[in-house]
Structure formats: structure tokens, C-alpha cells
mmCIF file of C-alpha atoms and ligand atoms in Angstrom:
data_model
loop_
_atom_site.group_PDB
_atom_site.id
_atom_site.type_symbol
_atom_site.label_atom_id
_atom_site.label_comp_id
_atom_site.label_asym_id
_atom_site.label_seq_id
_atom_site.Cartn_x
_atom_site.Cartn_y
_atom_site.Cartn_z
ATOM 1 C CA MET A 1 7.137 -16.953 -39.256
ATOM 2 C CA SER A 2 7.294 -13.829 -41.466
ATOM 3 C CA GLU A 3 9.165 -10.671 -40.435
ATOM 4 C CA ASP A 4 5.809 -8.919 -39.938
ATOM 5 C CA ASP A 5 4.651 -11.668 -37.597
ATOM 6 C CA LEU A 6 7.892 -11.458 -35.638
ATOM 7 C CA PHE A 7 7.548 -7.704 -35.388
ATOM 8 C CA ASN A 8 3.911 -7.944 -34.172
ATOM 9 C CA ASP A 9 4.917 -10.619 -31.691
ATOM 10 C CA ARG A 10 7.649 -8.414 -30.280
ATOM 11 C CA ILE A 11 5.290 -5.415 -30.022
ATOM 12 C CA GLU A 12 2.682 -7.495 -28.151
ATOM 13 C CA HIS A 13 5.379 -8.735 -25.802
ATOM 14 C CA LEU A 14 6.535 -5.161 -25.133
ATOM 15 C CA ILE A 15 2.960 -4.036 -24.439
ATOM 16 C CA ASP A 16 2.576 -6.867 -21.909
ATOM 17 C CA GLU A 17 5.822 -5.841 -20.224
ATOM 18 C CA LEU A 18 4.673 -2.210 -20.044
ATOM 19 C CA LYS A 19 1.354 -3.271 -18.537
ATOM 20 C CA GLU A 20 3.136 -5.296 -15.860
ATOM 21 C CA LEU A 21 5.487 -2.420 -15.155
ATOM 22 C CA LYS A 22 2.471 -0.113 -14.702
ATOM 23 C CA ILE A 23 0.855 -2.576 -12.292
ATOM 24 C CA ASP A 24 4.114 -2.758 -10.298
ATOM 25 C CA ILE A 25 4.377 1.027 -10.181
ATOM 26 C CA ASN A 26 0.733 1.309 -9.044
ATOM 27 C CA LYS A 27 1.297 -1.333 -6.364
ATOM 28 C CA ALA A 28 4.400 0.453 -5.102
ATOM 29 C CA LYS A 29 2.500 3.758 -5.079
ATOM 30 C CA THR A 30 -0.389 2.243 -3.103
ATOM 31 C CA LYS A 31 2.051 0.710 -0.612
ATOM 32 C CA ARG A 32 3.880 4.022 -0.158
ATOM 33 C CA GLN A 33 0.617 5.934 0.346
ATOM 34 C CA THR A 34 -0.701 3.312 2.797
ATOM 35 C CA ASP A 35 2.580 3.257 4.753
ATOM 36 C CA ASN A 36 2.315 7.044 4.999
ATOM 37 C CA ILE A 37 -1.110 6.687 6.589
ATOM 38 C CA ILE A 38 -0.102 4.010 9.095
ATOM 39 C CA ASN A 39 3.079 5.943 9.952
ATOM 40 C CA GLY A 40 0.940 9.076 10.248
ATOM 41 C CA ILE A 41 -1.273 7.246 12.732
ATOM 42 C CA ILE A 42 1.763 6.095 14.718
ATOM 43 C CA ALA A 43 3.201 9.620 14.732
ATOM 44 C CA LYS A 44 -0.250 10.991 15.672
ATOM 45 C CA LYS A 45 -0.250 13.088 12.507
ATOM 46 C CA PHE A 46 -3.774 11.725 12.135
ATOM 47 C CA GLU A 47 -5.745 12.092 15.327
ATOM 48 C CA ASN A 48 -9.311 12.065 14.084
ATOM 49 C CA VAL A 49 -9.606 8.897 12.072
ATOM 50 C CA ILE A 50 -13.064 7.751 11.021
ATOM 51 C CA VAL A 51 -13.632 4.121 10.063
ATOM 52 C CA MET A 52 -16.703 3.199 8.030
ATOM 53 C CA LEU A 53 -17.624 -0.488 8.169
ATOM 54 C CA GLY A 54 -19.843 -2.726 6.083
ATOM 55 C CA ALA A 55 -20.795 -6.384 6.114
ATOM 56 C CA GLY A 56 -17.380 -7.381 4.691
ATOM 57 C CA ALA A 57 -15.843 -6.621 8.094
ATOM 58 C CA SER A 58 -17.815 -9.513 9.612
ATOM 59 C CA THR A 59 -17.727 -12.187 6.890
ATOM 60 C CA SER A 60 -14.711 -13.930 8.433
ATOM 61 C CA ALA A 61 -16.758 -14.262 11.656
ATOM 62 C CA GLY A 62 -19.162 -16.415 9.653
ATOM 63 C CA ILE A 63 -21.826 -13.761 8.992
ATOM 64 C CA PRO A 64 -22.640 -13.535 5.293
ATOM 65 C CA ASP A 65 -22.665 -10.144 3.598
ATOM 66 C CA PHE A 66 -25.621 -9.026 1.494
ATOM 67 C CA ARG A 67 -24.550 -8.678 -2.129
ATOM 68 C CA SER A 68 -21.632 -11.081 -2.686
ATOM 69 C CA PRO A 69 -22.335 -14.366 -4.486
ATOM 70 C CA GLY A 70 -23.750 -16.692 -1.809
ATOM 71 C CA GLY A 71 -24.563 -13.675 0.387
ATOM 72 C CA LEU A 72 -27.837 -12.985 2.145
ATOM 73 C CA TYR A 73 -29.656 -11.684 -0.927
ATOM 74 C CA ASP A 74 -28.637 -14.817 -2.871
ATOM 75 C CA GLN A 75 -29.871 -16.986 0.014
ATOM 76 C CA LEU A 76 -33.166 -15.118 0.009
ATOM 77 C CA ARG A 77 -33.382 -15.567 -3.773
ATOM 78 C CA ASP A 78 -32.935 -19.323 -3.257
ATOM 79 C CA ALA A 79 -35.835 -19.154 -0.791
ATOM 80 C CA GLY A 80 -37.986 -17.506 -3.485
ATOM 81 C CA ILE A 81 -37.505 -13.819 -2.578
ATOM 82 C CA ASN A 82 -36.174 -12.163 -5.709
ATOM 83 C CA GLN A 83 -35.818 -8.703 -4.182
ATOM 84 C CA GLY A 84 -33.958 -9.312 -0.904
ATOM 85 C CA GLU A 85 -34.464 -5.662 0.106
ATOM 86 C CA THR A 86 -38.229 -6.364 0.464
ATOM 87 C CA VAL A 87 -37.519 -8.242 3.696
ATOM 88 C CA PHE A 88 -36.209 -4.952 5.162
ATOM 89 C CA ASP A 89 -38.808 -2.670 3.581
ATOM 90 C CA LEU A 90 -40.852 -0.637 6.057
ATOM 91 C CA LYS A 91 -43.985 -0.413 3.896
ATOM 92 C CA TYR A 92 -43.901 -4.156 3.238
ATOM 93 C CA PHE A 93 -43.388 -4.877 6.938
ATOM 94 C CA GLN A 94 -46.426 -2.749 7.800
ATOM 95 C CA LYS A 95 -48.474 -4.696 5.247
ATOM 96 C CA ASP A 96 -47.114 -8.173 6.008
ATOM 97 C CA PRO A 97 -44.615 -8.617 8.877
ATOM 98 C CA SER A 98 -44.593 -12.394 8.370
ATOM 99 C CA LEU A 99 -42.058 -12.080 5.523
ATOM 100 C CA PHE A 100 -39.502 -10.480 7.828
ATOM 101 C CA TYR A 101 -40.227 -12.998 10.607
ATOM 102 C CA ARG A 102 -39.801 -15.912 8.185
ATOM 103 C CA PHE A 103 -36.150 -14.926 7.851
ATOM 104 C CA ALA A 104 -35.490 -13.095 11.135
ATOM 105 C CA ALA A 105 -33.812 -16.155 12.701
ATOM 106 C CA MET A 106 -31.272 -16.034 9.873
ATOM 107 C CA LEU A 107 -30.598 -12.362 10.585
ATOM 108 C CA LEU A 108 -30.598 -12.268 14.356
ATOM 109 C CA PRO A 109 -26.973 -12.273 15.475
ATOM 110 C CA ASP A 110 -26.165 -14.854 18.132
ATOM 111 C CA ILE A 111 -23.307 -13.173 19.923
ATOM 112 C CA THR A 112 -22.265 -16.405 21.640
ATOM 113 C CA LYS A 113 -21.570 -17.832 18.175
ATOM 114 C CA PHE A 114 -19.817 -14.931 16.449
ATOM 115 C CA GLN A 115 -16.530 -13.387 17.501
ATOM 116 C CA PRO A 116 -15.115 -10.001 16.456
ATOM 117 C CA THR A 117 -12.746 -10.228 13.487
ATOM 118 C CA ILE A 118 -9.202 -8.914 13.058
ATOM 119 C CA THR A 119 -10.763 -5.938 11.288
ATOM 120 C CA HIS A 120 -12.791 -5.085 14.428
ATOM 121 C CA LYS A 121 -9.625 -5.529 16.501
ATOM 122 C CA PHE A 122 -7.789 -3.088 14.235
ATOM 123 C CA VAL A 123 -10.496 -0.467 14.827
ATOM 124 C CA LYS A 124 -10.246 -1.114 18.570
ATOM 125 C CA LYS A 125 -6.474 -0.629 18.342
ATOM 126 C CA LEU A 126 -6.988 2.759 16.679
ATOM 127 C CA ASN A 127 -9.108 3.714 19.658
ATOM 128 C CA ASP A 128 -6.533 2.389 22.127
ATOM 129 C CA ARG A 129 -3.990 4.633 20.402
ATOM 130 C CA GLY A 130 -6.310 7.592 20.907
ATOM 131 C CA VAL A 131 -6.724 8.385 17.198
ATOM 132 C CA LEU A 132 -10.227 7.051 16.504
ATOM 133 C CA LEU A 133 -12.766 9.829 16.210
ATOM 134 C CA ARG A 134 -15.626 7.430 15.461
ATOM 135 C CA CYS A 135 -16.548 4.144 13.842
ATOM 136 C CA TYR A 136 -19.627 4.365 11.608
ATOM 137 C CA THR A 137 -21.023 0.926 10.956
ATOM 138 C CA GLN A 138 -23.841 -0.382 8.801
ATOM 139 C CA ASN A 139 -23.639 -3.717 10.577
ATOM 140 C CA ILE A 140 -26.249 -4.935 13.016
ATOM 141 C CA ASP A 141 -24.137 -7.677 14.599
ATOM 142 C CA SER A 142 -22.745 -5.419 17.385
ATOM 143 C CA LEU A 143 -19.278 -6.967 16.891
ATOM 144 C CA GLU A 144 -17.763 -3.484 17.300
ATOM 145 C CA MET A 145 -19.065 -3.461 20.885
ATOM 146 C CA HIS A 146 -17.851 -7.012 21.495
ATOM 147 C CA ALA A 147 -14.388 -6.057 20.228
ATOM 148 C CA GLY A 148 -14.309 -3.602 23.127
ATOM 149 C CA LEU A 149 -15.099 -0.320 21.398
ATOM 150 C CA PRO A 150 -16.839 2.010 23.828
ATOM 151 C CA GLU A 151 -20.472 2.881 23.040
ATOM 152 C CA GLU A 152 -19.662 6.569 22.404
ATOM 153 C CA LYS A 153 -17.121 5.670 19.705
ATOM 154 C CA VAL A 154 -19.603 3.784 17.501
ATOM 155 C CA VAL A 155 -22.517 4.976 15.411
ATOM 156 C CA TYR A 156 -24.783 2.070 14.509
ATOM 157 C CA ALA A 157 -26.139 3.711 11.367
ATOM 158 C CA HIS A 158 -28.536 0.876 10.550
ATOM 159 C CA GLY A 159 -29.567 0.194 14.138
ATOM 160 C CA ASN A 160 -29.509 -3.244 15.749
ATOM 161 C CA PHE A 161 -31.574 -6.073 17.169
ATOM 162 C CA ASN A 162 -31.115 -5.022 20.792
ATOM 163 C CA SER A 163 -34.611 -3.599 21.071
ATOM 164 C CA PHE A 164 -38.013 -3.946 19.417
ATOM 165 C CA TYR A 165 -40.882 -1.489 19.241
ATOM 166 C CA CYS A 166 -44.507 -1.258 18.183
ATOM 167 C CA LEU A 167 -45.175 0.915 15.155
ATOM 168 C CA LYS A 168 -48.773 1.490 16.310
ATOM 169 C CA CYS A 169 -48.625 2.270 20.037
ATOM 170 C CA GLY A 170 -44.906 2.960 20.555
ATOM 171 C CA TYR A 171 -44.445 0.128 23.098
ATOM 172 C CA LYS A 172 -40.731 -0.672 23.408
ATOM 173 C CA SER A 173 -38.914 -3.715 24.738
ATOM 174 C CA GLU A 174 -35.361 -4.982 24.965
ATOM 175 C CA LEU A 175 -34.808 -8.274 23.151
ATOM 176 C CA THR A 176 -35.816 -11.011 25.599
ATOM 177 C CA ASP A 177 -35.146 -14.776 25.543
ATOM 178 C CA GLU A 178 -38.853 -15.290 24.950
ATOM 179 C CA MET A 179 -38.724 -13.047 21.872
ATOM 180 C CA LYS A 180 -35.626 -14.897 20.649
ATOM 181 C CA ALA A 181 -37.508 -18.206 20.953
ATOM 182 C CA THR A 182 -40.467 -16.780 18.995
ATOM 183 C CA ILE A 183 -38.047 -15.652 16.273
ATOM 184 C CA GLN A 184 -36.360 -19.069 16.174
ATOM 185 C CA ASP A 185 -39.855 -20.588 15.711
ATOM 186 C CA LYS A 186 -40.331 -18.241 12.709
ATOM 187 C CA LYS A 187 -43.325 -16.660 14.430
ATOM 188 C CA ILE A 188 -44.203 -12.971 14.629
ATOM 189 C CA VAL A 189 -43.158 -11.166 17.823
ATOM 190 C CA LYS A 190 -46.324 -9.407 18.949
ATOM 191 C CA CYS A 191 -46.945 -6.242 20.962
ATOM 192 C CA PRO A 192 -48.386 -7.190 24.384
ATOM 193 C CA LYS A 193 -50.563 -4.048 24.292
ATOM 194 C CA ASP A 194 -52.261 -4.134 20.886
ATOM 195 C CA ASP A 195 -51.183 -7.475 19.413
ATOM 196 C CA SER A 196 -49.620 -5.928 16.295
ATOM 197 C CA ALA A 197 -46.150 -6.971 15.112
ATOM 198 C CA LEU A 198 -43.122 -5.569 16.904
ATOM 199 C CA LYS A 199 -40.382 -4.226 14.681
ATOM 200 C CA PRO A 200 -36.685 -4.517 15.578
ATOM 201 C CA SER A 201 -34.675 -1.310 15.886
ATOM 202 C CA VAL A 202 -32.848 -2.305 12.692
ATOM 203 C CA VAL A 203 -33.230 0.494 10.125
ATOM 204 C CA PHE A 204 -35.487 -0.651 7.297
ATOM 205 C CA PHE A 205 -35.603 0.814 3.796
ATOM 206 C CA GLY A 206 -37.964 3.794 3.920
ATOM 207 C CA GLU A 207 -37.043 4.563 7.510
ATOM 208 C CA ASN A 208 -34.983 7.405 8.917
ATOM 209 C CA LEU A 209 -31.517 6.678 10.288
ATOM 210 C CA PRO A 210 -31.033 7.013 14.075
ATOM 211 C CA LYS A 211 -30.953 10.481 15.651
ATOM 212 C CA ARG A 212 -27.351 9.867 16.791
ATOM 213 C CA TYR A 213 -26.257 9.375 13.168
ATOM 214 C CA HIS A 214 -27.756 12.724 12.159
ATOM 215 C CA GLU A 215 -26.394 14.545 15.192
ATOM 216 C CA LEU A 216 -22.824 13.279 14.896
ATOM 217 C CA SER A 217 -22.092 12.684 11.221
ATOM 218 C CA LYS A 218 -21.859 16.344 10.054
ATOM 219 C CA PRO A 219 -19.422 17.581 12.753
ATOM 220 C CA ASP A 220 -17.480 14.295 12.780
ATOM 221 C CA PHE A 221 -16.844 14.186 9.040
ATOM 222 C CA GLN A 222 -15.797 17.849 9.045
ATOM 223 C CA LYS A 223 -13.297 17.109 11.811
ATOM 224 C CA CYS A 224 -12.036 13.849 10.256
ATOM 225 C CA ASP A 225 -8.386 13.895 9.126
ATOM 226 C CA CYS A 226 -8.243 10.361 7.690
ATOM 227 C CA LEU A 227 -11.062 8.159 6.411
ATOM 228 C CA ILE A 228 -10.776 4.366 6.278
ATOM 229 C CA VAL A 229 -13.644 2.496 4.586
ATOM 230 C CA ILE A 230 -13.750 -1.290 4.992
ATOM 231 C CA GLY A 231 -15.862 -4.093 3.505
ATOM 232 C CA THR A 232 -18.819 -2.323 1.980
ATOM 233 C CA SER A 233 -20.367 -2.092 -1.475
ATOM 234 C CA LEU A 234 -21.356 1.521 -0.645
ATOM 235 C CA LYS A 235 -24.660 0.948 -2.426
ATOM 236 C CA VAL A 236 -26.974 2.141 0.342
ATOM 237 C CA TYR A 237 -27.550 5.849 0.995
ATOM 238 C CA PRO A 238 -27.284 8.073 2.977
ATOM 239 C CA PHE A 239 -24.438 6.034 4.528
ATOM 240 C CA ALA A 240 -22.557 5.684 1.211
ATOM 241 C CA GLY A 241 -22.629 9.471 0.738
ATOM 242 C CA LEU A 242 -20.620 10.033 3.946
ATOM 243 C CA VAL A 243 -17.374 9.489 2.016
ATOM 244 C CA ASN A 244 -18.021 12.875 0.391
ATOM 245 C CA ASP A 245 -18.552 14.678 3.683
ATOM 246 C CA VAL A 246 -14.856 14.808 4.606
ATOM 247 C CA LYS A 247 -12.851 17.866 3.539
ATOM 248 C CA LEU A 248 -11.458 17.806 0.009
ATOM 249 C CA TYR A 249 -7.823 17.126 0.939
ATOM 250 C CA ILE A 250 -8.481 14.364 3.493
ATOM 251 C CA PRO A 251 -7.024 10.956 2.496
ATOM 252 C CA ARG A 252 -9.650 8.278 1.885
ATOM 253 C CA LEU A 253 -8.688 4.635 1.976
ATOM 254 C CA LEU A 254 -10.924 1.805 0.778
ATOM 255 C CA VAL A 255 -10.170 -1.808 1.742
ATOM 256 C CA ASN A 256 -12.487 -4.132 -0.128
ATOM 257 C CA ARG A 257 -12.635 -7.150 -2.395
ATOM 258 C CA GLU A 258 -13.591 -4.922 -5.283
ATOM 259 C CA GLU A 259 -13.670 -1.206 -6.073
ATOM 260 C CA THR A 260 -16.782 0.507 -4.794
ATOM 261 C CA GLY A 261 -18.112 3.959 -4.019
ATOM 262 C CA ASP A 262 -17.550 7.516 -5.039
ATOM 263 C CA PHE A 263 -13.735 7.602 -5.163
ATOM 264 C CA GLU A 264 -11.176 8.783 -7.721
ATOM 265 C CA PHE A 265 -8.481 6.141 -7.446
ATOM 266 C CA ARG A 266 -7.064 6.686 -10.928
ATOM 267 C CA LYS A 267 -6.919 10.489 -10.881
ATOM 268 C CA LYS A 268 -3.409 11.974 -10.886
ATOM 269 C CA ASN A 269 -2.244 12.831 -7.359
ATOM 270 C CA SER A 270 -5.489 11.451 -5.982
ATOM 271 C CA ARG A 271 -6.002 11.419 -2.225
ATOM 272 C CA ASP A 272 -7.944 8.157 -2.633
ATOM 273 C CA ILE A 273 -6.243 4.798 -2.063
ATOM 274 C CA PHE A 274 -7.712 1.416 -2.936
ATOM 275 C CA ILE A 275 -6.392 -1.751 -1.310
ATOM 276 C CA GLN A 276 -7.953 -4.763 -2.948
ATOM 277 C CA GLY A 277 -8.246 -7.923 -0.890
ATOM 278 C CA ASN A 278 -9.449 -9.546 2.269
ATOM 279 C CA CYS A 279 -9.836 -6.895 4.963
ATOM 280 C CA ASP A 280 -8.581 -9.177 7.764
ATOM 281 C CA ASP A 281 -5.326 -9.777 5.856
ATOM 282 C CA VAL A 282 -4.812 -6.047 5.393
ATOM 283 C CA CYS A 283 -5.831 -5.163 8.963
ATOM 284 C CA LYS A 284 -3.603 -7.926 10.376
ATOM 285 C CA LYS A 285 -0.521 -6.242 8.872
ATOM 286 C CA TRP A 286 -1.597 -2.817 10.128
ATOM 287 C CA LEU A 287 -2.406 -4.209 13.549
ATOM 288 C CA GLU A 288 1.036 -5.821 13.767
ATOM 289 C CA THR A 289 2.717 -2.546 12.751
ATOM 290 C CA LEU A 290 0.728 -0.606 15.349
ATOM 291 C CA GLU A 291 1.463 -3.206 18.023
ATOM 292 C CA LEU A 292 5.203 -3.128 17.295
ATOM 293 C CA GLU A 293 5.393 0.585 17.871
HETATM 294 P P1 OAD B 1 -22.704 -5.622 0.885
HETATM 295 O O1 OAD B 1 -22.964 -7.073 0.923
HETATM 296 O O2 OAD B 1 -23.515 -4.794 -0.023
HETATM 297 O O3 OAD B 1 -21.182 -5.364 0.523
HETATM 298 C C1 OAD B 1 -20.130 -6.014 1.183
HETATM 299 C C2 OAD B 1 -18.827 -5.666 0.476
HETATM 300 O O4 OAD B 1 -17.769 -6.210 1.220
HETATM 301 C C3 OAD B 1 -18.727 -6.237 -0.937
HETATM 302 O O5 OAD B 1 -18.161 -5.267 -1.786
HETATM 303 C C4 OAD B 1 -17.795 -7.452 -0.753
HETATM 304 O O6 OAD B 1 -17.021 -7.734 -1.895
HETATM 305 C C5 OAD B 1 -16.922 -6.967 0.361
HETATM 306 N N1 OAD B 1 -16.370 -8.035 1.201
HETATM 307 C C6 OAD B 1 -16.994 -9.131 1.700
HETATM 308 N N2 OAD B 1 -16.170 -9.828 2.503
HETATM 309 C C7 OAD B 1 -14.982 -9.176 2.499
HETATM 310 C C8 OAD B 1 -13.716 -9.382 3.130
HETATM 311 N N3 OAD B 1 -13.515 -10.415 3.946
HETATM 312 N N4 OAD B 1 -12.725 -8.502 2.885
HETATM 313 C C9 OAD B 1 -12.915 -7.434 2.076
HETATM 314 N N5 OAD B 1 -14.084 -7.170 1.454
HETATM 315 C C10 OAD B 1 -15.108 -8.018 1.667
HETATM 316 O O7 OAD B 1 -22.804 -5.111 2.397
HETATM 317 P P2 OAD B 1 -22.929 -3.607 2.899
HETATM 318 O O8 OAD B 1 -22.211 -2.671 2.008
HETATM 319 O O9 OAD B 1 -22.595 -3.599 4.337
HETATM 320 O O10 OAD B 1 -28.926 -2.415 4.903
HETATM 321 O O11 OAD B 1 -24.497 -3.391 2.734
HETATM 322 C C11 OAD B 1 -25.057 -2.148 3.061
HETATM 323 C C12 OAD B 1 -26.473 -2.310 3.514
HETATM 324 O O12 OAD B 1 -27.215 -3.038 2.521
HETATM 325 C C13 OAD B 1 -26.676 -3.158 4.754
HETATM 326 O O13 OAD B 1 -26.430 -2.440 5.951
HETATM 327 C C14 OAD B 1 -28.103 -3.563 4.645
HETATM 328 C C15 OAD B 1 -28.147 -3.933 3.178
HETATM 329 O O14 OAD B 1 -29.364 -3.826 2.557
HETATM 330 C C16 OAD B 1 -30.091 -2.549 5.525
HETATM 331 O O15 OAD B 1 -30.516 -3.615 5.869
HETATM 332 C C17 OAD B 1 -30.796 -1.259 5.759
#
């Protein structure tokens, strides 16, 4: 090996060492910032925490998310639907509700089968400690409710399957066992008054978000003193835009498998913190810390 080669080798080695050192420093910084938040919660320095949830919060319960490999949109692609969003498109539903009802059985959460995850339990613990201002969820599985969060603490931004209504005559019905059976048979649930298709109260693309979302989100996000975002690709608006509705100095924490959303993790002295990984693993540690105190 020539002297030049040796020199280049040494330089490359040093660069690798520097990179590793930077990763270690970043990790230590993230840990310190996160500890500050959890300690702040314990000390009630943060009293108006908002948690934003996405499908990632429920994957460990056995409910697939939408956009991960093997997720719902991949499953729909395998079934010949290239644009998974079409299944939840209001205009398409009005034209042909059979597409939605072909897959509705796959989407309808069977609460007897799915249990709240550690992530849901962490959110419940925040409420037990009296620091949860609100949980905003995009999920339609109602696992927040089953974890024991009171109704007034949750905003179901994308609705749920609890009720169905007629787009033509306004007829409304709670989800009945008969309707569930129709859905399992992949048949269209019809309005008893005018025989048109009933639509679930799940928010479809092209539809407005629930009144409660609009009434609460502005004042809540202004009041929020700590924002924790868990398990979402933050691809769907207006929900994704909520992260920008907190005041400029409010810490924003994202727990997700990969970086998402409108954050500035790499900016110097950023208020944004990214914890990469499985949300249940992260929430388990936080839950244990909160339970110890
Ligand atoms: P997505 O499937 O778009 O994103 C889920 C995110 O969670 C991805 O970034 C995953 O990597 C991450 N993830 C999955 N499991 C995880 C885990 N165990 N730990 C940590 N991260 C995990 O789901 P949403 O963002 O919720 O809307 O999707 C938003 C909306 O798009 C849905 O509400 C639905 C869909 O179209 C409507 O139907 C109106």
C-alpha cells in the first residue's frame, strides 16, 4: 500500500469516526430533550398536552396502517385498486357505493378482536395525570375510547363507524348487528326510506371534517403547551397542518418509524424532537416513568 493510500485510508476512517460521534451526540441530545418533556409532565410544567394519533398507534393491535408496505393501500392494490384513496372518495361513493362496500368488512373495526395498545395506554395515563388537553386522532377504530379516554378528551377527526347516514334524505342510524352482517356479506347497506346507499360517519376525501374538530382545534392548539405526534405519515390535510397551529415556542415531539411532517428537526436549537422507532416501545418507557412517579 502506498503512502497516499494509507493517508486516504486514515482520512476515511476519521470521517467515519466523526460521523458516529455526531450520531451519538444527536442521540444524547434527543434523549435529554425527551427527558425534559417527560420530567416536565411529571412536574406539571406541561399541563395542556395535545397528542395527535395516526394509524401507527394501532398497528400493534393488528390493524394495518394505510401507507406502509403491506398496509391497507397495498392490500387494495393487490385487490386491483391502484388508488386506495378512491375507496374513501365521496364523489366516487355517490357514483358507485359498491366499491366501498366491497372492502368495508376489511375496514370495519371489530372491537371484540382489537385491544388498545401501549400507545393508547400512555395517552390515557396523561389524562389520569391531569395534563392531557385533548387527543386528536385520525383513527376510526375507537381504541382511544376503549383505552378509557373520556369522550370529551378525544376528537375523532376522521369520524368513525358508529353511525351511518343517508346522503339523500338524511336518515341516520347507529351501526346495528344487521348492518354489520350486510357489510360482512360485502353487500351495500341501504337506507330503509329511499333505498339509496347509507354512508358511514367516517370522513371521506372531499368531505368536511366533523363540527367538533372545527370548534375545538383552534382554541386547543393555541392553548397547547406540548405537542406529541405519534404514528402518522402526516400526509392528509387539514389534520397534518395542525402541527403548525401551536405557538412558535411550543415543543413538538414526533414518534414514528420514519420522519414525517412539517418539522425542523435539524435546525439549530430547534423545538422539534424526532424519536425514530416503534411507538409502543417508546410509550412503554414513558409509561413506566410516569407510573414510577
Ligand atoms: P399512514 O399509513 O399514512 O401512516 C402511518 C405512519 O405510522 C407511517 O409513517 C408508519 O411508518 C408509521 N407507523 C406504523 N406503525 C408504527 C409503529 N408501530 N410505531 C411507529 N410508527 C409506526 O396512516 P395515517 O397517517 O394515520 O384517512 O393516515 C392518515 C389518513 O390517511 C387516514 O386517517 C386515512 C388515510 O387515507 C381517511 O380515510 C380520510
